[in-house]
XYZ file of C-alpha atoms in Angstrom:
776
model
C 0.000 0.000 0.000
C 2.952 2.342 0.700
C 4.103 1.865 -2.908
C 0.612 2.863 -4.082
C 0.632 6.047 -2.006
C 4.042 7.034 -3.383
C 2.870 6.318 -6.914
C -0.370 8.273 -6.305
C 1.337 11.429 -5.111
C 3.758 11.374 -8.067
C 1.100 10.825 -10.755
C -1.612 12.926 -9.114
C 0.707 15.919 -8.786
C 1.163 15.775 -12.571
C -2.611 15.581 -13.013
C -3.141 18.646 -10.841
C -0.693 20.608 -12.954
C -2.601 19.785 -16.112
C -6.343 20.379 -16.328
C -8.363 19.356 -13.291
C -8.838 20.646 -9.769
C -10.760 17.566 -8.556
C -9.329 16.198 -5.336
C -9.092 12.399 -5.061
C -8.285 10.829 -1.698
C -5.168 8.576 -1.856
C -7.061 6.060 0.292
C -9.860 5.806 -2.283
C -7.370 5.740 -5.174
C -5.355 2.905 -3.680
C -8.474 1.069 -2.576
C -9.557 0.934 -6.236
C -6.163 -0.615 -7.117
C -6.577 -3.128 -4.303
C -10.051 -4.143 -5.494
C -8.690 -5.386 -8.840
C -5.531 -6.912 -7.403
C -2.886 -4.514 -8.747
C 0.488 -4.873 -6.976
C 3.138 -3.614 -9.424
C 2.683 0.129 -9.960
C 5.755 0.698 -12.126
C 4.817 -1.706 -14.879
C 1.196 -0.510 -15.044
C 0.182 0.388 -18.567
C -0.841 4.060 -19.072
C -4.348 3.142 -20.305
C -4.991 0.924 -17.294
C -3.662 3.678 -15.040
C -6.177 6.059 -16.596
C -9.036 3.577 -16.050
C -8.094 3.052 -12.435
C -7.805 6.775 -11.838
C -11.293 7.201 -13.342
C -12.620 4.540 -10.956
C -11.170 6.413 -8.013
C -12.570 9.720 -9.253
C -16.032 8.244 -9.883
C -16.072 6.738 -6.409
C -15.052 10.108 -5.025
C -17.772 11.846 -7.024
C -20.389 9.475 -5.635
C -19.153 10.253 -2.132
C -19.394 13.992 -2.790
C -22.856 13.609 -4.310
C -23.999 12.065 -1.027
C -23.008 15.232 0.783
C -25.708 17.746 1.604
C -25.493 21.184 3.119
C -25.782 21.194 6.921
C -25.853 23.904 9.558
C -23.649 23.256 12.601
C -24.951 25.257 15.568
C -22.996 25.793 18.816
C -24.927 28.510 20.643
C -23.076 31.679 21.672
C -19.419 32.416 20.953
C -17.121 31.541 23.868
C -16.727 34.493 26.234
C -13.714 36.644 25.424
C -13.022 34.878 22.135
C -11.498 36.952 19.333
C -14.224 36.719 16.691
C -11.685 36.905 13.881
C -10.470 33.464 14.963
C -13.941 31.872 14.684
C -13.603 30.773 11.022
C -10.340 28.947 11.835
C -12.095 27.123 14.703
C -14.820 26.013 12.286
C -12.214 24.944 9.742
C -10.462 22.795 12.357
C -13.749 21.099 13.204
C -14.370 20.434 9.522
C -10.878 18.939 9.160
C -11.451 16.633 12.126
C -14.636 15.250 10.597
C -13.674 15.123 6.912
C -10.108 13.922 7.405
C -8.422 13.359 4.035
C -11.541 14.633 2.231
C -11.071 18.106 3.663
C -10.724 21.026 1.260
C -10.116 24.680 2.234
C -13.552 25.669 0.892
C -15.331 22.990 2.970
C -16.722 25.603 5.374
C -19.154 27.538 3.212
C -20.024 30.234 5.753
C -19.359 31.234 9.380
C -21.848 33.397 11.290
C -20.953 36.420 13.412
C -23.581 36.872 16.125
C -23.768 33.213 17.110
C -21.403 30.286 16.924
C -22.464 28.378 13.803
C -21.237 27.505 10.341
C -22.389 25.851 7.125
C -20.721 22.964 5.308
C -21.467 19.911 3.171
C -21.553 16.574 5.001
C -22.725 13.048 4.456
C -25.297 11.742 6.916
C -22.579 9.788 8.725
C -20.285 12.837 8.886
C -23.166 14.922 10.242
C -23.612 12.388 13.051
C -19.900 12.578 13.894
C -20.045 16.367 13.874
C -23.054 16.316 16.224
C -21.021 14.251 18.716
C -18.228 16.831 18.909
C -17.655 18.950 21.999
C -19.952 22.006 22.353
C -22.118 21.201 19.302
C -25.788 21.898 20.121
C -27.310 20.688 16.847
C -26.495 19.714 13.272
C -29.388 19.931 10.833
C -29.858 20.019 7.043
C -30.158 23.285 5.169
C -33.887 22.801 4.640
C -35.895 24.801 2.143
C -38.536 26.948 3.816
C -41.471 28.463 1.950
C -43.031 31.900 1.833
C -45.952 31.587 3.987
C -53.216 46.775 2.835
C -55.688 49.666 2.557
C -58.678 48.870 4.698
C -57.045 46.443 7.135
C -55.519 49.182 9.312
C -58.810 51.089 9.539
C -60.532 47.831 10.470
C -58.110 47.610 13.408
C -59.148 51.114 14.546
C -55.687 52.319 13.605
C -56.390 55.325 11.344
C -53.858 57.261 9.342
C -53.957 60.143 11.841
C -53.381 57.974 14.929
C -51.145 59.529 17.590
C -47.502 58.914 16.611
C -44.104 59.632 18.107
C -41.532 61.515 16.036
C -39.120 58.725 16.980
C -41.057 56.413 14.612
C -38.631 57.568 11.889
C -35.781 56.105 13.995
C -37.371 52.645 14.010
C -35.724 50.194 11.605
C -37.707 47.153 10.504
C -35.757 44.173 9.160
C -37.778 42.222 6.588
C -36.491 38.724 5.768
C -38.265 37.712 2.580
C -37.956 37.809 -1.243
C -36.539 41.336 -1.547
C -38.152 44.660 -2.437
C -39.188 46.699 -5.497
C -37.527 50.060 -4.745
C -39.348 52.093 -7.434
C -42.713 51.566 -5.720
C -44.229 54.748 -4.315
C -44.566 52.873 -1.044
C -40.787 53.056 -0.675
C -40.100 56.617 -1.840
C -37.842 58.555 0.538
C -39.476 61.903 -0.166
C -39.524 63.842 3.112
C -37.167 61.442 4.887
C -33.934 62.581 6.515
C -30.749 60.493 6.691
C -30.804 57.070 8.397
C -30.594 56.974 12.211
C -27.067 57.312 13.574
C -27.289 53.840 15.122
C -27.572 52.199 11.684
C -24.598 50.028 10.692
C -26.033 48.314 7.614
C -25.279 48.627 3.914
C -26.702 47.884 0.471
C -25.314 45.169 -1.822
C -25.803 45.372 -5.594
C -28.676 47.747 -4.908
C -29.241 51.503 -4.671
C -30.805 52.390 -1.348
C -32.457 55.624 -0.253
C -33.494 57.180 3.049
C -36.532 54.867 3.265
C -34.878 51.590 2.236
C -31.656 51.994 4.205
C -30.343 48.427 3.947
C -30.559 45.709 1.310
C -28.696 42.389 1.224
C -29.241 39.006 -0.395
C -28.187 35.463 0.508
C -27.907 32.268 -1.534
C -25.030 30.167 -0.196
C -25.686 27.243 -2.535
C -25.993 29.498 -5.611
C -29.286 27.891 -6.642
C -31.096 30.341 -8.901
C -34.043 30.100 -11.263
C -33.716 31.402 -14.817
C -35.769 34.525 -14.061
C -34.187 35.290 -10.672
C -32.653 38.712 -10.073
C -29.368 38.236 -8.230
C -29.718 41.244 -5.972
C -32.098 42.370 -3.205
C -34.593 43.390 -5.906
C -37.881 41.505 -5.610
C -38.694 39.257 -8.585
C -41.917 37.804 -7.184
C -43.715 40.511 -5.179
C -44.046 38.762 -1.806
C -41.266 40.693 -0.067
C -42.481 44.057 -1.384
C -46.005 43.232 -0.187
C -44.793 42.402 3.338
C -42.413 45.372 3.579
C -45.073 47.880 2.496
C -47.615 46.385 4.927
C -45.179 47.067 7.770
C -43.758 50.429 6.813
C -44.930 51.513 3.356
C -45.703 55.159 2.675
C -49.313 56.261 2.298
C -50.232 55.945 -1.408
C -53.639 57.097 -2.666
C -55.881 55.516 -5.298
C -54.366 52.055 -5.562
C -56.290 48.974 -6.737
C -55.983 45.726 -8.656
C -57.852 46.576 -11.853
C -60.484 48.353 -9.775
C -60.598 45.813 -6.916
C -59.727 46.739 -3.298
C -59.371 50.383 -4.256
C -58.280 52.909 -1.668
C -55.163 54.191 0.085
C -52.360 51.698 0.685
C -50.209 52.349 3.748
C -48.027 50.584 6.230
C -48.644 50.511 9.959
C -45.533 52.615 10.670
C -45.106 54.665 7.464
C -42.314 56.809 8.938
C -40.140 53.820 9.857
C -37.109 52.727 7.832
C -36.818 49.394 6.044
C -33.853 47.013 5.848
C -34.313 44.142 3.393
C -32.713 40.691 3.658
C -33.523 38.566 0.615
C -33.436 34.809 1.244
C -36.341 33.612 -0.941
C -35.873 32.988 -4.639
C -37.902 32.060 -7.717
C -36.852 28.455 -7.146
C -39.624 28.495 -4.534
C -37.370 28.041 -1.530
C -35.827 30.071 1.277
C -32.709 28.262 2.510
C -32.277 27.820 6.255
C -28.571 28.676 6.081
C -29.483 31.845 4.169
C -32.180 32.678 6.723
C -29.618 32.369 9.525
C -27.304 34.667 7.540
C -30.117 37.200 7.295
C -30.714 37.113 11.064
C -26.966 37.406 11.618
C -26.700 40.508 9.432
C -29.893 42.108 10.764
C -28.589 41.805 14.335
C -25.241 43.351 13.370
C -26.872 46.099 11.308
C -28.980 47.308 14.225
C -32.620 46.660 13.292
C -35.267 47.184 15.985
C -37.735 44.471 14.998
C -37.637 41.588 12.508
C -40.466 40.379 10.289
C -40.181 36.939 8.692
C -43.027 35.296 6.789
C -41.396 31.963 5.980
C -41.451 28.472 7.441
C -41.482 24.775 6.691
C -43.689 23.584 3.846
C -45.115 20.645 5.801
C -46.135 19.931 9.385
C -42.918 18.762 11.042
C -42.183 19.198 14.747
C -38.587 20.367 15.020
C -36.712 20.873 18.333
C -36.223 24.530 19.190
C -32.543 24.645 18.209
C -32.773 22.722 14.944
C -34.534 25.434 12.953
C -33.185 28.682 11.509
C -36.190 30.822 12.517
C -36.014 29.567 16.104
C -32.234 29.984 16.415
C -32.089 33.357 14.673
C -34.950 34.785 16.737
C -33.352 33.489 19.963
C -30.158 35.424 19.300
C -32.154 38.451 18.141
C -34.047 38.334 21.462
C -30.733 38.342 23.341
C -29.888 41.591 21.542
C -33.251 43.172 22.365
C -34.901 42.519 18.987
C -38.415 41.031 18.741
C -39.086 38.660 15.826
C -42.573 38.446 14.348
C -43.220 35.201 12.449
C -46.173 33.961 10.402
C -47.931 30.964 11.960
C -47.837 29.128 8.572
C -50.538 28.216 6.056
C -51.041 24.543 6.926
C -54.409 24.857 8.739
C -57.051 24.191 9.751
C -55.765 21.053 11.515
C -54.652 21.376 15.123
C -50.903 21.516 15.865
C -50.285 22.536 12.257
C -47.805 25.303 13.071
C -44.098 24.715 12.508
C -42.421 27.285 14.817
C -43.335 27.258 18.515
C -40.647 28.887 20.727
C -41.930 31.361 23.327
C -39.479 34.099 22.323
C -41.150 34.372 18.891
C -44.329 36.382 18.236
C -46.404 33.848 16.257
C -49.128 35.446 14.132
C -52.339 33.847 12.838
C -54.321 35.222 9.877
C -57.793 36.666 10.309
C -60.313 37.951 7.796
C -61.596 41.510 8.015
C -64.727 43.229 6.759
C -63.858 43.205 3.054
C -64.587 40.059 1.103
C -63.943 39.584 -2.617
C -66.375 37.254 -4.368
C -66.878 36.068 -7.957
C -70.145 34.889 -9.482
C -71.026 32.571 -12.348
C -74.362 32.669 -14.161
C -75.652 29.624 -16.032
C -77.794 29.575 -19.130
C -80.854 28.722 -17.028
C -80.422 31.915 -15.005
C -79.023 30.246 -11.876
C -76.261 32.249 -10.183
C -73.596 30.725 -7.919
C -71.162 32.681 -5.778
C -67.562 31.583 -5.379
C -64.175 33.110 -4.695
C -61.227 34.205 -6.809
C -59.438 37.404 -7.713
C -60.924 37.668 -11.196
C -60.038 40.896 -12.965
C -61.357 39.715 -16.364
C -64.695 41.066 -17.594
C -66.612 38.817 -20.007
C -69.298 41.522 -20.269
C -71.953 38.977 -19.344
C -71.460 37.077 -22.606
C -72.484 33.384 -22.335
C -69.919 30.780 -23.400
C -70.451 27.060 -24.076
C -69.979 25.042 -20.885
C -68.156 21.693 -20.965
C -67.072 19.194 -18.306
C -63.333 18.521 -18.109
C -63.897 14.785 -17.731
C -65.623 14.691 -21.133
C -62.811 16.318 -23.126
C -59.490 14.586 -22.312
C -56.466 14.963 -24.562
C -56.389 11.297 -25.564
C -53.514 11.845 -27.971
C -51.463 13.239 -25.102
C -52.048 10.113 -23.025
C -54.830 11.488 -20.837
C -58.280 10.199 -20.004
C -61.186 11.403 -17.886
C -59.411 10.381 -14.651
C -56.991 13.283 -15.112
C -58.943 15.678 -17.344
C -61.842 15.946 -14.863
C -59.363 17.601 -12.465
C -58.118 19.910 -15.251
C -54.528 18.839 -14.728
C -52.206 20.874 -16.929
C -52.299 19.815 -20.614
C -54.875 17.089 -19.835
C -57.656 18.734 -21.890
C -58.154 18.514 -25.641
C -57.466 22.077 -26.811
C -59.881 21.848 -29.749
C -62.725 20.794 -27.451
C -62.209 23.554 -24.846
C -61.108 26.516 -26.946
C -63.519 29.396 -26.386
C -65.487 27.450 -23.750
C -65.832 27.539 -19.969
C -64.655 24.289 -18.364
C -66.131 22.738 -15.220
C -63.552 20.853 -13.126
C -63.798 18.560 -10.120
C -61.339 20.285 -7.827
C -59.136 23.329 -7.560
C -55.616 23.459 -8.950
C -52.945 26.098 -8.482
C -52.842 28.883 -11.055
C -49.464 27.666 -12.321
C -50.794 24.112 -12.794
C -53.805 25.423 -14.719
C -51.952 27.943 -16.878
C -54.162 29.057 -19.764
C -56.086 25.748 -19.703
C -55.485 24.833 -23.337
C -57.163 28.007 -24.602
C -60.390 27.783 -22.582
C -62.479 30.922 -22.048
C -62.789 30.264 -18.312
C -62.821 27.621 -15.584
C -65.006 26.678 -12.602
C -63.518 24.551 -9.808
C -65.122 22.653 -6.967
C -63.565 22.787 -3.500
C -64.355 20.995 -0.225
C -62.587 23.562 1.923
C -63.913 26.894 3.224
C -63.895 29.626 0.610
C -61.428 32.046 2.201
C -58.284 31.742 0.082
C -59.036 33.340 -3.290
C -56.476 32.928 -6.040
C -55.740 34.811 -9.253
C -55.686 32.843 -12.516
C -54.500 33.568 -16.041
C -58.087 33.276 -17.322
C -61.557 33.965 -15.872
C -61.962 31.532 -12.962
C -63.708 30.915 -9.684
C -63.867 28.322 -6.936
C -67.286 27.099 -5.753
C -68.324 24.579 -3.123
C -68.432 20.918 -4.111
C -72.211 21.041 -3.673
C -72.523 23.932 -6.127
C -70.119 22.170 -8.479
C -72.447 19.159 -8.526
C -75.475 21.370 -9.231
C -73.649 23.006 -12.131
C -72.634 19.547 -13.387
C -76.262 18.409 -13.174
C -77.358 21.398 -15.279
C -74.637 20.581 -17.791
C -75.737 16.937 -18.093
C -79.355 17.944 -18.752
C -78.577 20.606 -21.351
C -76.757 19.801 -24.563
C -76.258 23.529 -25.249
C -75.333 24.524 -21.690
C -73.740 27.946 -21.290
C -72.218 30.044 -18.525
C -70.535 33.381 -17.961
C -68.121 34.401 -15.214
C -68.387 37.919 -13.820
C -65.567 40.162 -12.704
C -64.959 39.919 -8.948
C -66.691 42.351 -6.638
C -66.303 43.457 -3.029
C -68.914 42.757 -0.356
C -69.035 43.410 3.364
C -68.514 40.289 5.428
C -70.617 40.311 8.582
C -68.979 37.193 10.066
C -65.812 38.956 11.172
C -63.292 38.713 12.512
C -62.619 34.997 12.149
C -59.452 33.006 11.582
C -58.985 31.780 8.022
C -59.064 28.066 7.297
C -55.487 28.070 5.972
C -54.002 29.667 9.099
C -52.044 27.088 11.120
C -53.315 26.208 14.574
C -51.901 25.217 17.945
C -51.589 23.635 20.433
C -47.852 23.498 20.928
C -46.789 19.828 20.575
C -43.261 20.551 21.816
C -44.222 22.427 24.979
C -47.927 21.666 25.528
C -48.276 24.086 28.479
C -47.527 27.198 26.424
C -50.043 28.854 24.089
C -49.493 29.179 20.345
C -50.226 31.114 18.199
C -49.781 34.314 20.200
C -51.994 36.720 18.311
C -54.010 37.278 15.127
C -53.881 39.990 12.462
C -55.520 40.618 9.064
C -54.200 38.171 6.470
C -57.007 37.657 3.934
C -57.256 39.697 0.713
C -54.702 42.300 1.754
C -53.579 44.843 -0.853
C -49.993 46.124 -0.768
C -46.999 46.867 -3.025
C -45.987 44.347 -5.667
C -43.237 43.649 -8.173
C -44.520 44.665 -11.633
C -42.420 42.013 -13.377
C -44.317 39.190 -11.663
C -47.767 38.376 -13.131
C -50.538 38.356 -10.542
C -51.377 34.761 -11.525
C -47.723 33.597 -11.450
C -48.326 32.181 -14.946
C -45.750 33.023 -17.598
C -47.439 34.759 -20.496
C -50.028 36.489 -18.309
C -49.683 40.103 -19.436
C -51.394 41.650 -16.404
C -48.768 43.519 -14.412
C -49.601 45.528 -11.300
C -47.854 47.802 -8.797
C -50.200 46.686 -5.991
C -51.682 43.234 -5.505
C -54.257 41.454 -3.336
C -53.010 38.234 -1.725
C -53.807 36.161 1.365
C -51.777 34.204 3.911
C -50.284 34.339 7.376
C -47.451 36.061 5.479
C -49.790 39.052 5.255
C -50.807 38.843 8.924
C -47.214 38.771 10.170
C -46.212 42.274 8.907
C -49.356 43.744 10.492
C -48.153 42.432 13.867
C -44.588 43.555 13.082
C -45.855 47.086 12.438
C -47.815 47.024 15.703
C -44.631 45.965 17.533
C -42.656 48.748 15.817
C -45.365 51.241 16.786
C -45.099 50.216 20.457
C -41.290 50.340 20.207
C -41.465 53.948 18.967
C -43.157 54.944 22.260
C -41.014 52.673 24.435
C -37.568 52.271 22.810
C -36.097 50.596 25.911
C -38.731 47.882 26.276
C -37.571 44.300 25.912
C -38.993 42.028 23.189
C -41.101 40.241 25.830
C -42.580 43.527 27.075
C -43.614 44.505 23.548
C -45.081 41.057 22.916
C -46.958 41.297 26.231
C -48.382 44.722 25.314
C -49.697 43.357 22.015
C -51.257 40.271 23.603
C -52.862 41.804 26.705
C -54.543 44.578 24.695
C -55.749 42.309 21.859
C -59.428 42.295 20.902
C -61.116 39.056 22.076
C -62.393 36.866 19.244
C -65.446 34.642 18.998
C -65.235 30.986 20.009
C -68.428 30.439 17.987
C -66.755 31.507 14.745
C -63.481 29.793 15.671
C -64.075 26.347 17.192
C -60.334 25.874 17.856
C -60.561 28.950 20.117
C -57.196 30.193 21.411
C -55.407 27.600 19.274
C -56.699 29.555 16.273
C -56.321 33.175 17.411
C -54.097 33.191 20.526
C -54.864 36.275 22.632
C -57.066 37.744 19.879
C -56.882 40.419 17.174
C -54.108 43.023 17.443
C -55.083 46.489 18.682
C -51.972 48.628 17.968
C -53.259 51.964 19.284
C -54.155 50.448 22.644
C -50.928 48.400 22.841
C -48.843 51.550 23.240
C -50.390 52.014 26.718
C -51.023 48.543 28.170
C -50.841 49.472 31.877
C -48.972 46.321 32.934
C -46.542 44.096 31.059
C -45.119 40.605 31.561
C -41.350 40.752 31.054
C -39.053 37.775 30.364
C -35.251 37.863 30.564
C -32.723 35.595 28.897
C -32.193 33.927 32.293
C -35.931 33.143 32.414
C -35.738 31.437 29.041
C -32.718 29.439 30.256
C -34.751 28.199 33.228
C -37.565 27.312 30.833
C -35.142 25.341 28.637
C -34.057 23.405 31.740
C -37.622 22.237 32.065
C -37.580 21.229 28.401
C -34.774 18.771 29.107
C -31.725 20.775 28.025
C -28.654 19.882 30.075
C -26.284 22.185 31.971
C -23.669 21.569 29.297
C -26.031 22.474 26.450
C -27.214 25.613 28.219
C -23.680 26.798 28.902
C -22.907 26.417 25.209
C -26.111 28.279 24.265
C -25.498 31.169 26.650
C -21.727 30.966 27.290
C -22.252 31.650 30.993
C -22.593 29.499 34.108
C -26.252 28.589 33.564
C -27.361 25.403 35.287
C -30.529 23.492 36.039
C -31.453 22.809 39.648
C -32.865 19.314 39.789
C -36.577 18.926 40.357
C -37.306 22.661 40.286
C -36.820 22.656 36.532
C -39.967 20.567 36.024
C -42.064 23.551 37.091
C -40.212 25.983 34.853
C -42.878 26.094 32.148
C -45.461 27.220 34.742
C -43.164 30.035 35.850
C -42.157 31.329 32.431
C -43.594 34.847 32.599
C -45.830 34.643 29.536
C -48.941 36.841 29.183
C -51.008 33.705 28.514
C -51.820 30.426 30.272
C -52.117 26.990 28.670
C -52.699 23.738 30.520
C -52.654 20.285 28.969
C -54.338 17.672 31.151
C -54.487 13.915 30.673
C -56.997 13.164 33.420
C -60.542 14.368 34.022
C -59.713 16.404 37.165
C -56.647 18.587 37.575
C -54.943 21.366 39.534
C -51.966 23.477 38.449
C -50.381 26.681 39.759
C -48.689 29.376 37.669
C -46.467 32.146 38.990
C -46.436 35.476 37.127
C -44.871 38.904 37.643
C -46.172 42.134 36.111
C -44.348 45.436 35.690
C -46.222 48.716 36.065
C -45.886 50.852 32.913
C -49.185 52.756 33.258
C -50.044 55.225 36.026
C -47.475 55.887 38.714
C -49.980 55.187 41.480
C -52.538 52.535 40.647
C -54.431 49.563 42.033
C -55.423 46.627 39.851
C -58.089 44.094 40.733
C -58.270 40.629 39.232
C -61.357 39.563 37.304
C -61.742 36.028 35.945
C -64.102 34.958 33.183
C -64.395 31.171 33.086
C -66.873 28.367 32.384
C -68.435 26.467 35.292
C -66.127 23.473 34.801
C -63.123 25.598 35.808
C -62.236 27.003 39.219
C -59.574 29.689 38.712
C -58.100 31.429 41.756
C -55.803 34.466 41.677
C -53.618 35.159 44.757
C -53.482 37.983 45.643
C -56.520 39.443 43.856
C -55.316 43.042 44.228
C -52.022 44.576 43.100
C -51.083 48.110 44.205
C -48.276 50.144 42.624
C -46.575 53.342 43.764
C -44.074 53.855 40.937
C -43.427 53.184 37.247
C -41.306 50.063 36.766
C -42.445 48.503 40.056
C -43.002 44.738 39.884
C -45.621 42.604 41.615
C -46.025 38.831 41.578
C -49.121 36.667 41.845
C -50.278 33.080 41.419
C -52.995 31.658 39.196
C -54.356 28.282 40.318
C -56.403 26.389 37.737
C -58.565 23.496 38.938
C -61.522 21.680 37.509
C -62.925 18.894 35.420
C -62.665 18.626 31.647
C -65.140 16.694 29.536
C -64.652 18.607 26.284
C -61.586 19.126 24.088
C -60.979 22.803 24.902
C -62.038 25.101 27.754
C -61.449 28.852 27.374
C -61.162 31.479 30.104
C -59.421 34.782 30.753
C -57.793 36.787 33.525
C -58.206 40.578 33.465
C -56.293 42.992 35.706
C -58.324 46.218 35.820
C -57.429 49.580 37.360
C -60.345 51.465 35.809
C -58.206 52.790 32.945
C -56.400 49.680 31.737
C -57.785 46.185 31.209
C -54.815 43.804 31.038
C -56.274 40.588 29.635
C -54.545 37.180 29.481
C -56.118 34.195 27.699
C -56.401 30.895 29.573
C -56.925 27.612 27.747
C -57.267 24.139 29.259
C -57.336 21.147 26.962
C -57.070 17.389 26.870
C -56.345 15.208 23.869
C -57.426 17.019 20.710
C -58.061 15.625 17.263
C -56.159 17.252 14.437
C-alpha cells in the first residue's frame, strides 16, 4: 500500500498541474487498485492507469454527491473569544470530521452573532459532527417556503393615529424575497438620513433614506432562470410584506379596480432594511435565513419580520430550525421577531415554529370580502371566490365538463382531465369554452387551460383563500359544483358566464382563516401558540410589476399593488404594531412589547373559531391600545434558560447556548414552564380532574400610582383562583407577583377562560386555555 501512495502522489501531482482541480483521496485511489488486485505500480500500462484513476474519481464523485449542506450550531461564541479566529475554529472542526476529504472551501459560511457555520456533510459525517464537543445541533439546510388599505382602519388604527416623532428612527428588518424600490410605497421623499445607530449597507442595490439596507443570501448558488441576483424583488411577496409594515401612504391604488383605496403601512415613517433569502426556485434556505438574522442583528434593526417556514407539518426541536435559532439570538440583543404561523391549517398543531421568544401570528379575515359569481344559461347564479379581474361583459360561453374532453392523444383520459390537470384537456374541445372541473388546482398548474375561455372549480374547503388565474376563474363549493354539473348533463347547449370579482361586506368577522395554522404546541404543551391574530385575507400592498398576478408566464397583467392572502400578510401587520409600540417605548424588551400586544388584543369569537385560542391566541391586534397597556409581563434571557431546563436541556447544552454558568437545579426545573412569565396560560391535562399553579410577575408601565383588581371569566367546569386578587403600585417600573391556580374537570376538548387585571383605565387581559387530547 505504501508503494501505491508514493505512486499516487507522483502521478496525481502531474494531473493537478494539467487540467483538473478535482481532489481524489489517496485512500480511495489505492483502494480501487486493491479491489482489482494490482500490486506492481511501475509496470502498469498508461491506459490501465487512466481507467483506475477514473474509478477512483467516480467513487469520489459518488461520495461527494452524497453530501448535503448542513448547519452546525454551537450557541453563543465563547466568552472573550477573538471573533476573527472563529472561522479557523470552524475549519479545524471540519478537518477533524472530513479527514483526508477536507478542502479549504469545505466551510461555506461562518456566522458572526452566534457560533455556527455551514458545510457539506454526508449523513454519517453529520452524526460525527453532532457528537463533537460544544455542538448543540447539526441539521440540514432545509428549504422553507413563503408563507393593505382597509385592514388598518378595520383595526381602529387610522392614518392620523397619535404617533411619536421617533417612529422615523425605528428600523424594521424584513427577511423575505426582496423589495421593489421604485414603488411609491418606498419613496424617501420627506425622509432625513438614516438613524445614527444604523450600521447596515446595500449590496448590488441603490438604497435611499426609506430603504436603508438591502442584502441578499444564496449560499448554494441555486437560482431560477428569471431570478434577479440582488435584493430586488422578482416575485412581489417581499415588497407586499415590507409595504404592509412600513410603506408610505399611497392614494388611489387597486388591482384593476378591486380593493381600491389608500395603501399604507402601519408605521409609514419607519425605515426598512431588506434581507432577501427567498428565490424564484420556490425556496428560502435555512442557512441563508440564519445569515439574514446574523446581518440584521449586526446592522442594528429594531424588529424583525419573517413570513417563511417549513412547507409541511414537522415538529422540530427549538434549536434545529433557523427561525427559532435566529430569533433566539435576536431576542438576546433586544430585537423582537414576528413570524407567520404558517398556512397549513385548519388542523390542530399545524404550526411549525413554537418557541416562546417568537411572536407567532395567525391570519384573520376583516370586513372586506372579494367574491366572484357565475351565471348559467338557465339563469341560476352561484357565488364563489377568486381574484378575477377579467370582464366577459356577461357574454355566455359554451360550458363543458373537463372529464368529457381529455387529450387522448397526449395520453390522458377522464381520470386526469376531470381535475383539469395541466395539458390534460383537448385544446380543440375547450377553446372558447368555460370548463367545469372537479377540484381546484394552483394557477401555475392550470396555466391558460389549453385556450379555454374560463374555468369553474369545486372545493371541499372553506372559501377564504381566493387565487388569481390567467383566465376567468372561480372556486365554488363541491355542492354547487355538482349542481352546475347536473345542469350541464341535462342541457346539450349549456352555457355560462363568469363575472368580474366584486367586493362585499362580510358580517362574520373577525374569524381566523381556514389556511391559518393552529396550535396547540406539541413541543411544549403548556404554552399557548399562536400568540396573536392579524388581518391576512385579501390584503392589498406593493408588488413587483415584473411578476404576473397569476404567477403564470405569459399572463400580461402587471400591477404595482396586488391582493393576496396568507399568514405572510398577517405577520407584517403584527410587526408594524410591535414597531409602533417600540417607537413609544424604545427601551422595552422584546417580551414587554409582545406582552403589550397580547394583553390589549381584541377578544375573538369561540363560535366563529371552534379551535378557540389555538386559532387566534390572545385575539386580534389592537396597535393603538398596545402603546399604553398598563402592565406588562417581562421575560429575561435567564428566564428562558430556566424554561429550557424544564424542556430537558442539560447544563452543558445551556452553557454552550449562553456561554455563561447557567445550570438546572434538579426537580425545580420541572415547574419551569409554569413560571415562564408569559402573558397567557395553557394547561394540557391527561386526566378528568386537575390542579396546576402558575407564577407570574407584572411590571407597572401605566399610572405611577394605581391599584389593579383581578377579574376572571371562566366556564363552570373551571375554578380559577388568583392570589393575591389586588395589586397596588406606587411607581413606574415597580413589579408585583401573583399566582394563578387552575382546577376543575374537563369533559370537552378545549375550555377557554381569561384573567383581566383592571385599574379602571387599563384592562390587562390574558387568555387561559385548558385542553385534553385534541383531534387534528
